[in-house]
mmCIF file of C-alpha atoms and ligand atoms in Angstrom:
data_model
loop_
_atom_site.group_PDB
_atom_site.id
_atom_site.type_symbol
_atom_site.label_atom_id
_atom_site.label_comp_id
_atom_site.label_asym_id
_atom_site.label_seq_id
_atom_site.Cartn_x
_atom_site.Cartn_y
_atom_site.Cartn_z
ATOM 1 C CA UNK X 1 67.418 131.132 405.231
ATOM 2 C CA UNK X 2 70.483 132.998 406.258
ATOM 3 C CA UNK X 3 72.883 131.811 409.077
ATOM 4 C CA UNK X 4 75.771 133.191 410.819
ATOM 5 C CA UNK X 5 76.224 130.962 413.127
ATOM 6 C CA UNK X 6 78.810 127.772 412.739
ATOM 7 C CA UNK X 7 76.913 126.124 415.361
ATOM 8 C CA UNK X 8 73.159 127.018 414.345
ATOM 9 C CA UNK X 9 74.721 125.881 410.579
ATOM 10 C CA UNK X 10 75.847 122.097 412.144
ATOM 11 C CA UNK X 11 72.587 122.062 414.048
ATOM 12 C CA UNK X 12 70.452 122.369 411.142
ATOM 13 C CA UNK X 13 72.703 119.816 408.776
ATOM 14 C CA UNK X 14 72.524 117.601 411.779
ATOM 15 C CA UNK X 15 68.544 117.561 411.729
ATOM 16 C CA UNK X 16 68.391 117.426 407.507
ATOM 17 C CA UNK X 17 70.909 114.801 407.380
ATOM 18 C CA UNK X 18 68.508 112.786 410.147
ATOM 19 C CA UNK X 19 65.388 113.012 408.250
ATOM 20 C CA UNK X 20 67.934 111.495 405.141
ATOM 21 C CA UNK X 21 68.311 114.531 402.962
ATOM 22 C CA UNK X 22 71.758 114.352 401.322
ATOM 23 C CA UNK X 23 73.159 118.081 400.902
ATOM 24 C CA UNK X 24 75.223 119.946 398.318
ATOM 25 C CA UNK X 25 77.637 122.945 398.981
ATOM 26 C CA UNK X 26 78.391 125.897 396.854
ATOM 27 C CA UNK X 27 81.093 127.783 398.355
ATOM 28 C CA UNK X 28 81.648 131.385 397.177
ATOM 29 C CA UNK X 29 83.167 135.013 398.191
ATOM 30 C CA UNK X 30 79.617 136.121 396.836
ATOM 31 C CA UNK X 31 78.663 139.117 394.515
ATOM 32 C CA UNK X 32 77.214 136.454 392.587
ATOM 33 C CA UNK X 33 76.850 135.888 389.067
ATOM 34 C CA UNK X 34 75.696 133.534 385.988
ATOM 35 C CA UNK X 35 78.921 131.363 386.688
ATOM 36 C CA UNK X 36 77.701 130.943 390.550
ATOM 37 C CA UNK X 37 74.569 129.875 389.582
ATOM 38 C CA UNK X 38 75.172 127.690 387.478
ATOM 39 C CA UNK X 39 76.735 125.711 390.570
ATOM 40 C CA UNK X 40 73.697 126.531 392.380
ATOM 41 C CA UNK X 41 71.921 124.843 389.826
ATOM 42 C CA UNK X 42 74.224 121.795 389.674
ATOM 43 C CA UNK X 43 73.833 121.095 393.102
ATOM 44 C CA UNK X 44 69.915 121.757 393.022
ATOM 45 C CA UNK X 45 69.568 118.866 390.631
ATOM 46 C CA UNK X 46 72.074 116.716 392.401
ATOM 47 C CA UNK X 47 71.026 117.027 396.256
ATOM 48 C CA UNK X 48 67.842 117.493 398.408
ATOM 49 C CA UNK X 49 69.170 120.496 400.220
ATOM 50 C CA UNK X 50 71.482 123.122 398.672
ATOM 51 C CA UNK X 51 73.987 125.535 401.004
ATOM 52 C CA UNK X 52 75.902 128.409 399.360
ATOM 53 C CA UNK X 53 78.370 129.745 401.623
ATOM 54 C CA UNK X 54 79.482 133.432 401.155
ATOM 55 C CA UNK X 55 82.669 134.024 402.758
ATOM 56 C CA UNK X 56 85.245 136.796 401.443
ATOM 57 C CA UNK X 57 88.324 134.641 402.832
ATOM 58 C CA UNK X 58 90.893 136.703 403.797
ATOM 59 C CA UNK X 59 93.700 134.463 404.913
ATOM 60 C CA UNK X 60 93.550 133.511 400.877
ATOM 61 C CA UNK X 61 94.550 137.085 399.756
ATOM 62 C CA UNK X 62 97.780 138.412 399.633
ATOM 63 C CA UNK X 63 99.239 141.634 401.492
ATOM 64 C CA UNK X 64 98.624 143.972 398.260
ATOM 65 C CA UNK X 65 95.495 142.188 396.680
ATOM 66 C CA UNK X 66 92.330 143.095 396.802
ATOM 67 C CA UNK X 67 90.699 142.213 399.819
ATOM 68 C CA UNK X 68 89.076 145.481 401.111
ATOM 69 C CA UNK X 69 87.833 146.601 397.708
ATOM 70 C CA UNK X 70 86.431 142.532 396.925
ATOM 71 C CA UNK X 71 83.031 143.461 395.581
ATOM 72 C CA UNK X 72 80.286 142.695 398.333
ATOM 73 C CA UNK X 73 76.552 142.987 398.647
ATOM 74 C CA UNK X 74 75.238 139.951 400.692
ATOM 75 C CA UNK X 75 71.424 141.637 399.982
ATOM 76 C CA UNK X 76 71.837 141.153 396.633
ATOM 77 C CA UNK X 77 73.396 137.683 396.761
ATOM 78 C CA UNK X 78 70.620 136.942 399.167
ATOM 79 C CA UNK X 79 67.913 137.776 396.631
ATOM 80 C CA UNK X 80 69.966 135.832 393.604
ATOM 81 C CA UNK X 81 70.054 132.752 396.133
ATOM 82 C CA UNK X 82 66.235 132.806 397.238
ATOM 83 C CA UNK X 83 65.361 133.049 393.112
ATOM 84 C CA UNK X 84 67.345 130.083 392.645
ATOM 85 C CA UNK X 85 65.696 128.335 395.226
ATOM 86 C CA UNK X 86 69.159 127.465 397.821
ATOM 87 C CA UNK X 87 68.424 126.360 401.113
ATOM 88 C CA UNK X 88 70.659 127.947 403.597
ATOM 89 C CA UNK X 89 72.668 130.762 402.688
ATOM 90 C CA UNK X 90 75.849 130.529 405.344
ATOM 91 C CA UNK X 91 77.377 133.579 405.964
ATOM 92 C CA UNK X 92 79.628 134.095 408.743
ATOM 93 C CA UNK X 93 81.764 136.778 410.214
ATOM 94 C CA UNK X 94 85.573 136.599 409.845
ATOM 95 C CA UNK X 95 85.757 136.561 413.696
ATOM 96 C CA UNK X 96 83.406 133.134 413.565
ATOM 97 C CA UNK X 97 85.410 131.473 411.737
ATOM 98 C CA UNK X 98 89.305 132.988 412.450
ATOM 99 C CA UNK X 99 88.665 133.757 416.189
ATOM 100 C CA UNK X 100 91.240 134.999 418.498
ATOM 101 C CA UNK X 101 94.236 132.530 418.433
ATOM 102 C CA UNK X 102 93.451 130.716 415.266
ATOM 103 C CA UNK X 103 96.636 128.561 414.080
ATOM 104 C CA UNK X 104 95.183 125.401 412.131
ATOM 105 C CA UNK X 105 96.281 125.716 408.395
ATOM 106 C CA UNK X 106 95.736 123.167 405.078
ATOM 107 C CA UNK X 107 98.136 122.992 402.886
ATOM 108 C CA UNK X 108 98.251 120.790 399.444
ATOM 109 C CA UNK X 109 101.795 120.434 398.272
ATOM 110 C CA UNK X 110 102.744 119.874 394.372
ATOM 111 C CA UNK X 111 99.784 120.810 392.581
ATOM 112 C CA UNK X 112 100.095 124.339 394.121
ATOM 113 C CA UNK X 113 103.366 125.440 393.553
ATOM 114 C CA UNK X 114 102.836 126.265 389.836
ATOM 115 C CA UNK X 115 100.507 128.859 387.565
ATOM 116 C CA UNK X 116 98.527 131.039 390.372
ATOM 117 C CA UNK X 117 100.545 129.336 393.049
ATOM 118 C CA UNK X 118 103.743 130.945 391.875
ATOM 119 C CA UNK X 119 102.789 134.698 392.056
ATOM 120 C CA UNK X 120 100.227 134.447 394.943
ATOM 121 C CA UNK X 121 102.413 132.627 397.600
ATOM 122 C CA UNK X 122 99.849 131.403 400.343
ATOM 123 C CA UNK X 123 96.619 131.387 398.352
ATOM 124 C CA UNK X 124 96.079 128.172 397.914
ATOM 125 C CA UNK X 125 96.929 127.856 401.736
ATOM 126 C CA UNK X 126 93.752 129.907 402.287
ATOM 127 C CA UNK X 127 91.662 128.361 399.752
ATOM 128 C CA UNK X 128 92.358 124.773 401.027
ATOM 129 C CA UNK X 129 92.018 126.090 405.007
ATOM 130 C CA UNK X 130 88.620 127.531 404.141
ATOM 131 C CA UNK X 131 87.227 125.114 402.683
ATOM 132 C CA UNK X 132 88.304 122.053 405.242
ATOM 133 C CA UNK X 133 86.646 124.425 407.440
ATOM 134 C CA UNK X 134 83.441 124.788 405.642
ATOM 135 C CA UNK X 135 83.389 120.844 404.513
ATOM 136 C CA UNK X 136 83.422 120.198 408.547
ATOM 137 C CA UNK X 137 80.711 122.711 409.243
ATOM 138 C CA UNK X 138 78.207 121.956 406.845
ATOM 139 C CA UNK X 139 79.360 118.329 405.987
ATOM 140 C CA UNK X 140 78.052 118.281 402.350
ATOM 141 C CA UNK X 141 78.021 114.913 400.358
ATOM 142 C CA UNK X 142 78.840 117.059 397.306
ATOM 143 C CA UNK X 143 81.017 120.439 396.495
ATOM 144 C CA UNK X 144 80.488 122.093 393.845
ATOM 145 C CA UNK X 145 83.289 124.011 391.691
ATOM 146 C CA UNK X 146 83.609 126.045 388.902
ATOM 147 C CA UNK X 147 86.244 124.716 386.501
ATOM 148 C CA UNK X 148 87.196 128.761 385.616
ATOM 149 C CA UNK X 149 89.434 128.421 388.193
ATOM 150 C CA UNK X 150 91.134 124.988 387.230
ATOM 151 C CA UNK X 151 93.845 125.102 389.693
ATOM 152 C CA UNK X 152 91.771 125.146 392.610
ATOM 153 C CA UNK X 153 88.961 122.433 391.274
ATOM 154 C CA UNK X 154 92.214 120.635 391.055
ATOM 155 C CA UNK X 155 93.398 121.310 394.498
ATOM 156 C CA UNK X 156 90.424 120.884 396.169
ATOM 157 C CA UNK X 157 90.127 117.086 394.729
ATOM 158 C CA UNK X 158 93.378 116.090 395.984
ATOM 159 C CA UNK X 159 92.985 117.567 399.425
ATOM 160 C CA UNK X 160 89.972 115.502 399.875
ATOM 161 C CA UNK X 161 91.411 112.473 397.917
ATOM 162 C CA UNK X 162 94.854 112.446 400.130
ATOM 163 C CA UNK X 163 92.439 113.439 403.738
ATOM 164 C CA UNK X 164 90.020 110.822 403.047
ATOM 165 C CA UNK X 165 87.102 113.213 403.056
ATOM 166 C CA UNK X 166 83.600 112.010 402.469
ATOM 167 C CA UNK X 167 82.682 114.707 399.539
ATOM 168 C CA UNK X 168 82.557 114.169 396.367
ATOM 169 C CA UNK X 169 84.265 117.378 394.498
ATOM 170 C CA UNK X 170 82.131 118.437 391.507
ATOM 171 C CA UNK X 171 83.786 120.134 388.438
ATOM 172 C CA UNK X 172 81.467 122.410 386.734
ATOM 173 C CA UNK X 173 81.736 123.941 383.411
ATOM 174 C CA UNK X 174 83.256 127.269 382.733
ATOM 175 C CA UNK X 175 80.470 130.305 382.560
ATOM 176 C CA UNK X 176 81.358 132.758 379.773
ATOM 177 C CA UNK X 177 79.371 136.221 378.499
ATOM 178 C CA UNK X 178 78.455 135.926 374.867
ATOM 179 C CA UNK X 179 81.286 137.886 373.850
ATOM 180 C CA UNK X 180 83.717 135.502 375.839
ATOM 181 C CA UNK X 181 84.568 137.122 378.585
ATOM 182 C CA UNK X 182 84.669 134.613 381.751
ATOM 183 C CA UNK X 183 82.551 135.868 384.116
ATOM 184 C CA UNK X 184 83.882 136.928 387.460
ATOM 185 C CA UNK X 185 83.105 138.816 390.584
ATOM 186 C CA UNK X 186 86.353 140.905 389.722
ATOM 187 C CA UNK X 187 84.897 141.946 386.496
ATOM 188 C CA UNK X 188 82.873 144.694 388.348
ATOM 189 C CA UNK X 189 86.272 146.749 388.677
ATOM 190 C CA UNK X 190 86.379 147.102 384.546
ATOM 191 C CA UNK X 191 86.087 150.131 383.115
ATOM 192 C CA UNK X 192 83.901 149.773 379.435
ATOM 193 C CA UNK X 193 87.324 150.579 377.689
ATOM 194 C CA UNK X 194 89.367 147.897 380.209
ATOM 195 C CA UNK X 195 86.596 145.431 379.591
ATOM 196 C CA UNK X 196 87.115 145.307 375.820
ATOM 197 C CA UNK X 197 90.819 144.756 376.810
ATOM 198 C CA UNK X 198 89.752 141.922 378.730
ATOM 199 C CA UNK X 199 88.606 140.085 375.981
ATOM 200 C CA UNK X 200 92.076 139.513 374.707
ATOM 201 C CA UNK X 201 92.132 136.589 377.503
ATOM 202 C CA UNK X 202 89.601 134.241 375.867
ATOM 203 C CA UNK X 203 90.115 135.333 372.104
ATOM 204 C CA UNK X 204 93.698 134.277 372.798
ATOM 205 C CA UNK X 205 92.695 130.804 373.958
ATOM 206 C CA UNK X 206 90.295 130.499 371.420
ATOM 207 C CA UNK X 207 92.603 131.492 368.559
ATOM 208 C CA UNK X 208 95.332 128.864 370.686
ATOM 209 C CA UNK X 209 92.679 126.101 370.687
ATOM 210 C CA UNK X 210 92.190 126.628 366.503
ATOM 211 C CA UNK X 211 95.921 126.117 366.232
ATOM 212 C CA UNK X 212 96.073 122.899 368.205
ATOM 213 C CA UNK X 213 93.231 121.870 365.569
ATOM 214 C CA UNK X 214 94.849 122.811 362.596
ATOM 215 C CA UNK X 215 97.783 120.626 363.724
ATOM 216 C CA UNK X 216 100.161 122.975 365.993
ATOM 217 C CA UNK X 217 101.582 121.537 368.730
ATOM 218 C CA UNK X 218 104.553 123.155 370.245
ATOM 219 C CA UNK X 219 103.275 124.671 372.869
ATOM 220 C CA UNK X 220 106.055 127.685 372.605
ATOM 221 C CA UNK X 221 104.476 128.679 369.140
ATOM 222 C CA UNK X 222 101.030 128.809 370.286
ATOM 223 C CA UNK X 223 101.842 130.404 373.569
ATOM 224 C CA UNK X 224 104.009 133.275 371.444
ATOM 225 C CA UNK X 225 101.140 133.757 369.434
ATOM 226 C CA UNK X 226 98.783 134.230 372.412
ATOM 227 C CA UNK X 227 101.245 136.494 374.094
ATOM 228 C CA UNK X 228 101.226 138.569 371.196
ATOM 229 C CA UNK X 229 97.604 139.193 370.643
ATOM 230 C CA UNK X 230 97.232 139.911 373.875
ATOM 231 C CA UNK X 231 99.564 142.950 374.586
ATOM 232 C CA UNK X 232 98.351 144.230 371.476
ATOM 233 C CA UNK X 233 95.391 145.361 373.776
ATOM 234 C CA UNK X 234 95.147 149.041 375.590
ATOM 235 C CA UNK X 235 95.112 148.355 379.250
ATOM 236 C CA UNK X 236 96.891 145.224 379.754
ATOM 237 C CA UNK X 237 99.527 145.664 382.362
ATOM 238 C CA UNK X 238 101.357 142.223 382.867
ATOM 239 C CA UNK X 239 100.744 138.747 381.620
ATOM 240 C CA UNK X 240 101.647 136.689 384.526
ATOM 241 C CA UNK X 241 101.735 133.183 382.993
ATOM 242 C CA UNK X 242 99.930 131.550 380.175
ATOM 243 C CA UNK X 243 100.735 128.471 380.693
ATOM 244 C CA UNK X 244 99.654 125.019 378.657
ATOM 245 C CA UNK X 245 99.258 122.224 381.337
ATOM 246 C CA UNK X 246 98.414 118.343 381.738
ATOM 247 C CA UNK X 247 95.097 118.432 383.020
ATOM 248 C CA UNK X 248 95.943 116.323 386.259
ATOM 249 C CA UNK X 249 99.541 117.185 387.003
ATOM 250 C CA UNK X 250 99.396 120.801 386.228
ATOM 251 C CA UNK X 251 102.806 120.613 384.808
ATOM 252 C CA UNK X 252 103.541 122.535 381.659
ATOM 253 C CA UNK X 253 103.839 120.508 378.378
ATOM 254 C CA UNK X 254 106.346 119.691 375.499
ATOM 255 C CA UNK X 255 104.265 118.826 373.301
ATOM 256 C CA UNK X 256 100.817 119.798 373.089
ATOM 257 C CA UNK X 257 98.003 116.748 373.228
ATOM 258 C CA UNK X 258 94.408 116.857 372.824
ATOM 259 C CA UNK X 259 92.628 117.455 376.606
ATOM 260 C CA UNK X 260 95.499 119.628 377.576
ATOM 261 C CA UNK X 261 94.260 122.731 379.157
ATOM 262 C CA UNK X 262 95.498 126.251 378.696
ATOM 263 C CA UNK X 263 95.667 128.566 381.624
ATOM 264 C CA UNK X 264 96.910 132.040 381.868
ATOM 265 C CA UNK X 265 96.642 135.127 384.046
ATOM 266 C CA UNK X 266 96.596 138.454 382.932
ATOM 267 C CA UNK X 267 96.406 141.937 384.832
ATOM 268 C CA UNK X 268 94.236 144.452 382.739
ATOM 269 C CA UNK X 269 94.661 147.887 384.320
ATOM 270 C CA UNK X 270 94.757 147.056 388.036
ATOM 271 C CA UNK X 271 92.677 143.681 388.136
ATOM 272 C CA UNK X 272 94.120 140.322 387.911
ATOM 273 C CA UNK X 273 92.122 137.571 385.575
ATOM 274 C CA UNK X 274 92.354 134.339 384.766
ATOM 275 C CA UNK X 275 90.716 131.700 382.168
ATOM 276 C CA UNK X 276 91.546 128.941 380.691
ATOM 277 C CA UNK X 277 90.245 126.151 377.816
ATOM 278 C CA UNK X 278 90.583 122.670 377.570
ATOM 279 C CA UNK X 279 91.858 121.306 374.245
HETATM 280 P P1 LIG D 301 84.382 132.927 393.826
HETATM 281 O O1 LIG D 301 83.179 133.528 394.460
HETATM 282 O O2 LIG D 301 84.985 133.757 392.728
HETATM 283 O O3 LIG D 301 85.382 132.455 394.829
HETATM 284 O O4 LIG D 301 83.877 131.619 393.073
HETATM 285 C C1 LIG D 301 83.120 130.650 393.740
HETATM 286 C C2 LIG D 301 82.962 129.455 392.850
HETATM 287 O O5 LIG D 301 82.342 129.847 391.625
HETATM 288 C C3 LIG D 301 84.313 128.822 392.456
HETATM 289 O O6 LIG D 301 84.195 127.415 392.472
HETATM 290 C C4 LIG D 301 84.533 129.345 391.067
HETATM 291 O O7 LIG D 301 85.341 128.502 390.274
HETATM 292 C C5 LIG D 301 83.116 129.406 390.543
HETATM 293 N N1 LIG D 301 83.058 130.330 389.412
HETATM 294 C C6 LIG D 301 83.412 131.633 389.386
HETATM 295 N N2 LIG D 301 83.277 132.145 388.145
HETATM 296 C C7 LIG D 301 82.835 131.130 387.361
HETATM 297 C C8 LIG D 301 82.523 131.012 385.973
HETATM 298 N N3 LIG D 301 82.637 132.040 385.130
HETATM 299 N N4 LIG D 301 82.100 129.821 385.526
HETATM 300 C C9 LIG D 301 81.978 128.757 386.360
HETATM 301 N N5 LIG D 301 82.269 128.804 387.667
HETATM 302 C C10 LIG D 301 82.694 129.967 388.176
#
């Protein structure tokens, strides 16, 4: 079922939650793909009833990002949701959830200042506002997340550690194409020629994570390496950061250890992706 409305959303939890269905929440900007439904599917197994929300979230993008061209086709994403089975597809307007005068804002301090934090200033703002938002309207007992965007999984676990929320934030396991490439919504704007480009991002960490193996662990050799195999690529505009991080502080390392993750972002023509791999 499809619903617009916040309150016909919190009616409806209201009356599952009474007859003592638990629920799960997928949130997404939709155009949905293999790495969505595998969430879907988490939270199918996990939870009686299963919400995805589909919500381009605009107070998450900056001034020159890509909000108006975000891919969108909610009759699509409809269809892909009713296949897998989902409950309630929420999908509100911008003006029902930012109405006139809106001024209430979350913001998680430390663990956002660094990788995607550091070149897109008040994204994580967004992210964590959204999501509050979407936690109070359709009150799940469990969230599900995709782990291809680390940062946020992370975000999102200490907002609702340090607010005392009752949700349980679910990490799910990055989605890749067989050829590597992480799947994303923003993949759509690749040309066939910038797509083969794009697979620079995961043969990089791949190539890092066989270093680390074979006993390298300063992280400025492997990141060197990576950096160099990827501008070797047509099409690749700016690597923003690759960074290699402790998995819970997000802080960059010395000296690389095993369950260290490596994150980077990369711009390939005019779209902005990120990946990452845990060691
Ligand atoms: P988005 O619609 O891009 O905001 O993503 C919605 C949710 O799907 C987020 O929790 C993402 O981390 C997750 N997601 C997106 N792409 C993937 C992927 N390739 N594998 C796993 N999860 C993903």
């Amino acid at each position: 079922m499809l619903i617009k409305s916040i309150k016909e959303m919190k009616e409806i939890i209201k009356e599952e939650k009474a007859k003592g269905k638990n629920v799960g929440l997928v949130p997404t900007m939709g155009y949905l793909h293999k790495g969505h439904v595998s969430l879907i599917r988490c939270s199918k197994k996990e939870n009686d009833i299963t919400v995805v929300s589909i919500f381009v979230n605009p107070i998450q993008f900056g001034k020159n990002e890509d909000l108006d061209k975000y891919p969108r086709d909610i009759n699509r994403d409809f269809y892909f949701c009713k296949e897998e089975g989902v409950d309630y597809v929420f999908y509100p307007s911008y003006k029902e959830m930012y109405p006139e005068g809106y001024s209430t804002y979350v913001e998680v301090e430390g663990l956002t200042e660094g990788l995607c934090g550091a070149f897109r200033p008040g994204h994580f703002r967004g992210v964590t506002t959204v999501v509050n938002k979407l936690f109070n309207i359709v009150n799940p007992d469990r969230a599900y997340f995709g782990k291809k965007d680390y940062q946020q999984f992370k975000v999102i676990q200490k907002m609702v550690k340090d607010l005392n929320m009752d949700v349980e934030v679910v990490g799910c396991p990055l989605i890749r194409e067989e050829d590597g490439l992480a799947l994303s919504s923003r993949n759509k704007y690749l040309s066939s020629e910038q797509r083969k480009s794009a697979l620079s991002l995961s043969k990089a960490l791949f190539h890092a994570k066989k270093l680390f193996e074979k006993g390298e662990t300063n992280p400025e050799k492997i990141k060197k390496e990576m950096e160099k195999l990827i501008s070797s690529y047509p099409y690749v505009k700016d690597i923003q950061y690759i960074e290699i991080i402790h998995p819970e502080t997000l802080k960059p390392k010395e000296k690389v250890e095993k369950g260290d993750v490596i994150a980077l972002a990369v711009y390939v023509g005019d779209t902005r992706l990120i990946d990452n791999i845990k060691l």
